[in-house]
Amino acid sequence: MSGSGTMGGFSLLEVMLTLMIVTFGILGIANLQAKAQLAQLDAYQRAQALMTMSDIVDRLLLNRSTASCFAFTDDTAVGTPYIGTDGANHLGTPVCTVGDAALNAMAVDAIDDFDELLKGAAETKDGGNVGAMVGARACISYDSATELTTTGGALLDGTGEYTIAVVWQGQGDSAPSTASNCAYGLYGAETKRRVVTTKVRLAHLS
């Protein structure tokens, strides 16, 4: 009888240990799945940001004669003004007065289009915009210190670098970005602010 009771006790203990192992295994799988979903969402948002940035570059190149109107981010220390998701220091209504009326209007329309694109207007659901990254914003700045010079040393106006930055709110924490300060401080912790950037220099046609 005592041997049978001991075997029964060991069997119950084995069952309990097995249940604990299975439970921890299931919890581990669920945790991995949750992390995988967050990583997938981050990757999707990064792909969207890169496509948006490419679109901005294309439109900037298309509007060469009014390119200076696109350099609306004049405070690169904190990345303002910006376009996209509303907040403090949003650009508001763009203004362009460097070309003729038709070209100025094209530049303003392009900036307005970017603003709406970043607000997710390309796709709607239940009356709300859902076609963009979370908290999507963009900054465009111009660095006159990078302007090219003639053989005689004279600066060539408009040949400096334009920096385009697209930012959004990531789902998890990552190392703070130093690539651009676009919309700095608007995402809570800087570990949530995601950034993609590129630089563009317009060719000097003479």
Short mmCIF file of C-alpha atoms in Angstrom, two decimals:
data_model
loop_
_atom_site.label_atom_id
_atom_site.label_comp_id
_atom_site.label_asym_id
_atom_site.label_seq_id
_atom_site.Cartn_x
_atom_site.Cartn_y
_atom_site.Cartn_z
CA MET A 1 0.00 0.00 0.00
CA SER A 2 2.75 2.43 0.91
CA GLY A 3 4.54 1.77 -2.40
CA SER A 4 1.37 2.41 -4.35
CA GLY A 5 0.75 5.66 -2.44
CA THR A 6 4.29 6.85 -3.12
CA MET A 7 3.87 6.16 -6.84
CA GLY A 8 0.58 8.05 -6.83
CA GLY A 9 2.27 11.02 -5.15
CA PHE A 10 5.08 11.06 -7.69
CA SER A 11 2.55 10.89 -10.54
CA LEU A 12 0.66 13.92 -9.21
CA LEU A 13 3.93 15.85 -8.79
CA GLU A 14 4.95 14.96 -12.35
CA VAL A 15 1.60 16.18 -13.66
CA MET A 16 1.93 19.46 -11.77
CA LEU A 17 5.48 20.00 -13.04
CA THR A 18 4.37 19.22 -16.59
CA LEU A 19 1.52 21.72 -16.31
CA MET A 20 3.91 24.38 -15.03
CA ILE A 21 6.34 23.76 -17.89
CA VAL A 22 3.53 23.88 -20.47
CA THR A 23 2.13 27.08 -18.91
CA PHE A 24 5.51 28.84 -18.99
CA GLY A 25 5.98 27.65 -22.56
CA ILE A 26 2.63 29.07 -23.64
CA LEU A 27 3.37 32.39 -21.91
CA GLY A 28 6.74 32.54 -23.63
CA ILE A 29 5.18 31.90 -27.03
CA ALA A 30 2.53 34.58 -26.40
CA ASN A 31 5.25 37.06 -25.41
CA LEU A 32 7.27 36.28 -28.53
CA GLN A 33 4.16 36.64 -30.69
CA ALA A 34 3.39 40.05 -29.16
CA LYS A 35 6.96 41.22 -29.80
CA ALA A 36 6.80 39.91 -33.37
CA GLN A 37 3.57 41.85 -33.99
CA LEU A 38 5.16 45.07 -32.67
CA ALA A 39 8.23 44.51 -34.84
CA GLN A 40 5.99 43.89 -37.85
CA LEU A 41 4.06 47.11 -37.21
CA ASP A 42 7.30 49.09 -36.80
CA ALA A 43 8.60 47.66 -40.08
CA TYR A 44 5.35 48.55 -41.85
CA GLN A 45 5.45 52.11 -40.52
CA ARG A 46 9.10 52.50 -41.56
CA ALA A 47 8.22 51.35 -45.08
CA GLN A 48 5.41 53.93 -45.18
CA ALA A 49 7.80 56.64 -43.97
CA LEU A 50 10.35 55.80 -46.66
CA MET A 51 7.69 55.95 -49.38
CA THR A 52 6.46 59.30 -48.06
CA MET A 53 10.00 60.67 -47.97
CA SER A 54 10.56 59.51 -51.56
CA ASP A 55 7.37 61.28 -52.63
CA ILE A 56 8.54 64.51 -50.98
CA VAL A 57 11.90 64.30 -52.77
CA ASP A 58 10.17 63.77 -56.12
CA ARG A 59 7.89 66.77 -55.63
CA LEU A 60 10.79 68.94 -54.48
CA LEU A 61 12.74 68.09 -57.62
CA LEU A 62 9.65 68.76 -59.72
CA ASN A 63 9.33 72.25 -58.22
CA ARG A 64 12.94 73.40 -58.65
CA SER A 65 12.09 77.05 -59.31
CA THR A 66 10.17 77.30 -56.02
CA ALA A 67 12.27 74.83 -54.01
CA SER A 68 13.03 77.43 -51.35
CA CYS A 69 9.33 77.44 -50.41
CA PHE A 70 9.70 73.82 -49.29
CA ALA A 71 12.37 74.73 -46.72
CA PHE A 72 9.80 75.66 -44.07
CA THR A 73 11.69 74.14 -41.11
CA ASP A 74 13.86 77.06 -40.00
CA ASP A 75 14.56 75.91 -36.43
CA THR A 76 16.52 72.69 -36.84
CA ALA A 77 17.40 72.57 -33.12
CA VAL A 78 13.86 71.48 -32.24
CA GLY A 79 12.62 70.64 -35.74
CA THR A 80 9.93 73.26 -36.27
CA PRO A 81 7.80 74.17 -38.07
CA TYR A 82 6.74 70.77 -39.40
CA ILE A 83 3.82 69.38 -41.38
CA GLY A 84 1.59 66.39 -40.68
CA THR A 85 0.00 65.56 -37.33
CA ASP A 86 -1.20 68.72 -35.62
CA GLY A 87 0.57 70.06 -32.56
CA ALA A 88 2.57 73.00 -31.27
CA ASN A 89 4.52 74.76 -34.05
CA HIS A 90 2.74 73.04 -36.93
CA LEU A 91 3.42 74.96 -40.16
CA GLY A 92 -0.22 75.83 -40.73
CA THR A 93 -1.08 77.33 -44.12
CA PRO A 94 2.00 77.29 -46.38
CA VAL A 95 3.04 80.44 -48.24
CA CYS A 96 5.14 80.73 -51.40
CA THR A 97 6.02 84.00 -53.14
CA VAL A 98 9.29 83.28 -54.97
CA GLY A 99 7.93 82.47 -58.43
CA ASP A 100 5.01 83.43 -60.61
CA ALA A 101 1.48 82.79 -59.35
CA ALA A 102 1.08 79.42 -61.06
CA LEU A 103 4.40 78.03 -59.81
CA ASN A 104 3.79 79.36 -56.30
CA ALA A 105 0.38 77.67 -56.28
CA MET A 106 1.97 74.36 -57.34
CA ALA A 107 4.43 74.54 -54.45
CA VAL A 108 1.70 75.35 -51.93
CA ASP A 109 -0.47 72.51 -53.26
CA ALA A 110 2.44 70.09 -52.94
CA ILE A 111 3.09 71.05 -49.31
CA ASP A 112 -0.63 70.79 -48.55
CA ASP A 113 -0.67 67.34 -50.17
CA PHE A 114 2.22 66.20 -47.95
CA ASP A 115 0.43 67.55 -44.90
CA GLU A 116 -2.73 65.59 -45.71
CA LEU A 117 -0.72 62.47 -46.60
CA LEU A 118 1.04 62.55 -43.24
CA LYS A 119 -2.32 62.95 -41.52
CA GLY A 120 -3.44 59.71 -43.17
CA ALA A 121 -5.94 61.20 -45.59
CA ALA A 122 -5.01 58.64 -48.26
CA GLU A 123 -7.07 56.01 -46.40
CA THR A 124 -10.08 56.42 -44.13
CA LYS A 125 -12.04 54.14 -41.82
CA ASP A 126 -15.19 54.99 -39.88
CA GLY A 127 -14.75 58.64 -40.83
CA GLY A 128 -11.16 58.87 -39.57
CA ASN A 129 -7.82 59.02 -41.37
CA VAL A 130 -5.83 55.79 -41.01
CA GLY A 131 -3.47 55.92 -43.98
CA ALA A 132 -0.27 57.06 -42.25
CA MET A 133 2.14 56.22 -39.46
CA VAL A 134 1.22 57.02 -35.86
CA GLY A 135 1.93 60.72 -35.24
CA ALA A 136 3.48 61.17 -38.70
CA ARG A 137 5.25 64.49 -39.33
CA ALA A 138 7.86 65.84 -41.75
CA CYS A 139 10.47 68.59 -41.76
CA ILE A 140 12.33 70.13 -44.69
CA SER A 141 15.30 72.42 -44.04
CA TYR A 142 17.93 74.11 -46.20
CA ASP A 143 21.59 74.50 -45.29
CA SER A 144 23.06 77.58 -46.98
CA ALA A 145 26.49 76.69 -45.58
CA THR A 146 26.65 73.80 -48.06
CA GLU A 147 26.11 75.95 -51.16
CA LEU A 148 28.49 75.39 -54.05
CA THR A 149 30.77 78.10 -55.41
CA THR A 150 31.91 79.21 -58.82
CA THR A 151 35.54 78.95 -59.90
CA GLY A 152 35.83 82.56 -58.79
CA GLY A 153 34.58 81.71 -55.30
CA ALA A 154 31.09 83.22 -55.59
CA LEU A 155 28.26 81.31 -53.92
CA LEU A 156 25.72 79.65 -56.18
CA ASP A 157 22.36 80.48 -54.62
CA GLY A 158 20.08 77.49 -54.10
CA THR A 159 22.75 74.81 -54.51
CA GLY A 160 22.90 73.88 -50.83
CA GLU A 161 21.56 70.70 -49.29
CA TYR A 162 17.89 70.19 -48.44
CA THR A 163 17.32 67.77 -45.57
CA ILE A 164 14.03 65.89 -45.57
CA ALA A 165 13.05 64.09 -42.37
CA VAL A 166 9.94 62.00 -41.73
CA VAL A 167 9.17 61.10 -38.13
CA TRP A 168 6.56 59.01 -36.35
CA GLN A 169 5.85 57.30 -33.04
CA GLY A 170 7.26 53.81 -32.65
CA GLN A 171 5.47 51.10 -30.69
CA GLY A 172 8.45 50.21 -28.53
CA ASP A 173 11.59 51.83 -27.21
CA SER A 174 14.75 52.21 -29.27
CA ALA A 175 17.93 54.28 -29.12
CA PRO A 176 17.12 58.01 -29.48
CA SER A 177 17.67 59.23 -33.03
CA THR A 178 20.38 61.80 -33.73
CA ALA A 179 19.71 61.98 -37.48
CA SER A 180 17.22 64.85 -37.14
CA ASN A 181 15.44 66.82 -34.42
CA CYS A 182 12.24 67.05 -36.46
CA ALA A 183 9.27 67.48 -34.07
CA TYR A 184 11.61 67.01 -31.11
CA GLY A 185 9.87 66.43 -27.79
CA LEU A 186 6.43 65.70 -29.26
CA TYR A 187 6.50 61.93 -28.74
CA GLY A 188 6.99 61.73 -25.01
CA ALA A 189 10.26 59.87 -24.53
CA GLU A 190 12.76 60.30 -27.37
CA THR A 191 13.06 56.51 -27.43
CA LYS A 192 9.62 56.47 -29.11
CA ARG A 193 10.48 58.95 -31.90
CA ARG A 194 11.41 57.20 -35.14
CA VAL A 195 13.19 59.09 -37.94
CA VAL A 196 14.18 58.55 -41.56
CA THR A 197 16.14 61.26 -43.38
CA THR A 198 17.73 62.02 -46.70
CA LYS A 199 19.61 64.94 -48.24
CA VAL A 200 18.98 66.44 -51.68
CA ARG A 201 21.04 68.93 -53.65
CA LEU A 202 19.48 70.53 -56.72
CA ALA A 203 21.65 70.67 -59.81
CA HIS A 204 22.82 74.11 -60.87
CA LEU A 205 21.71 74.56 -64.47
CA SER A 206 23.42 77.40 -66.31
#
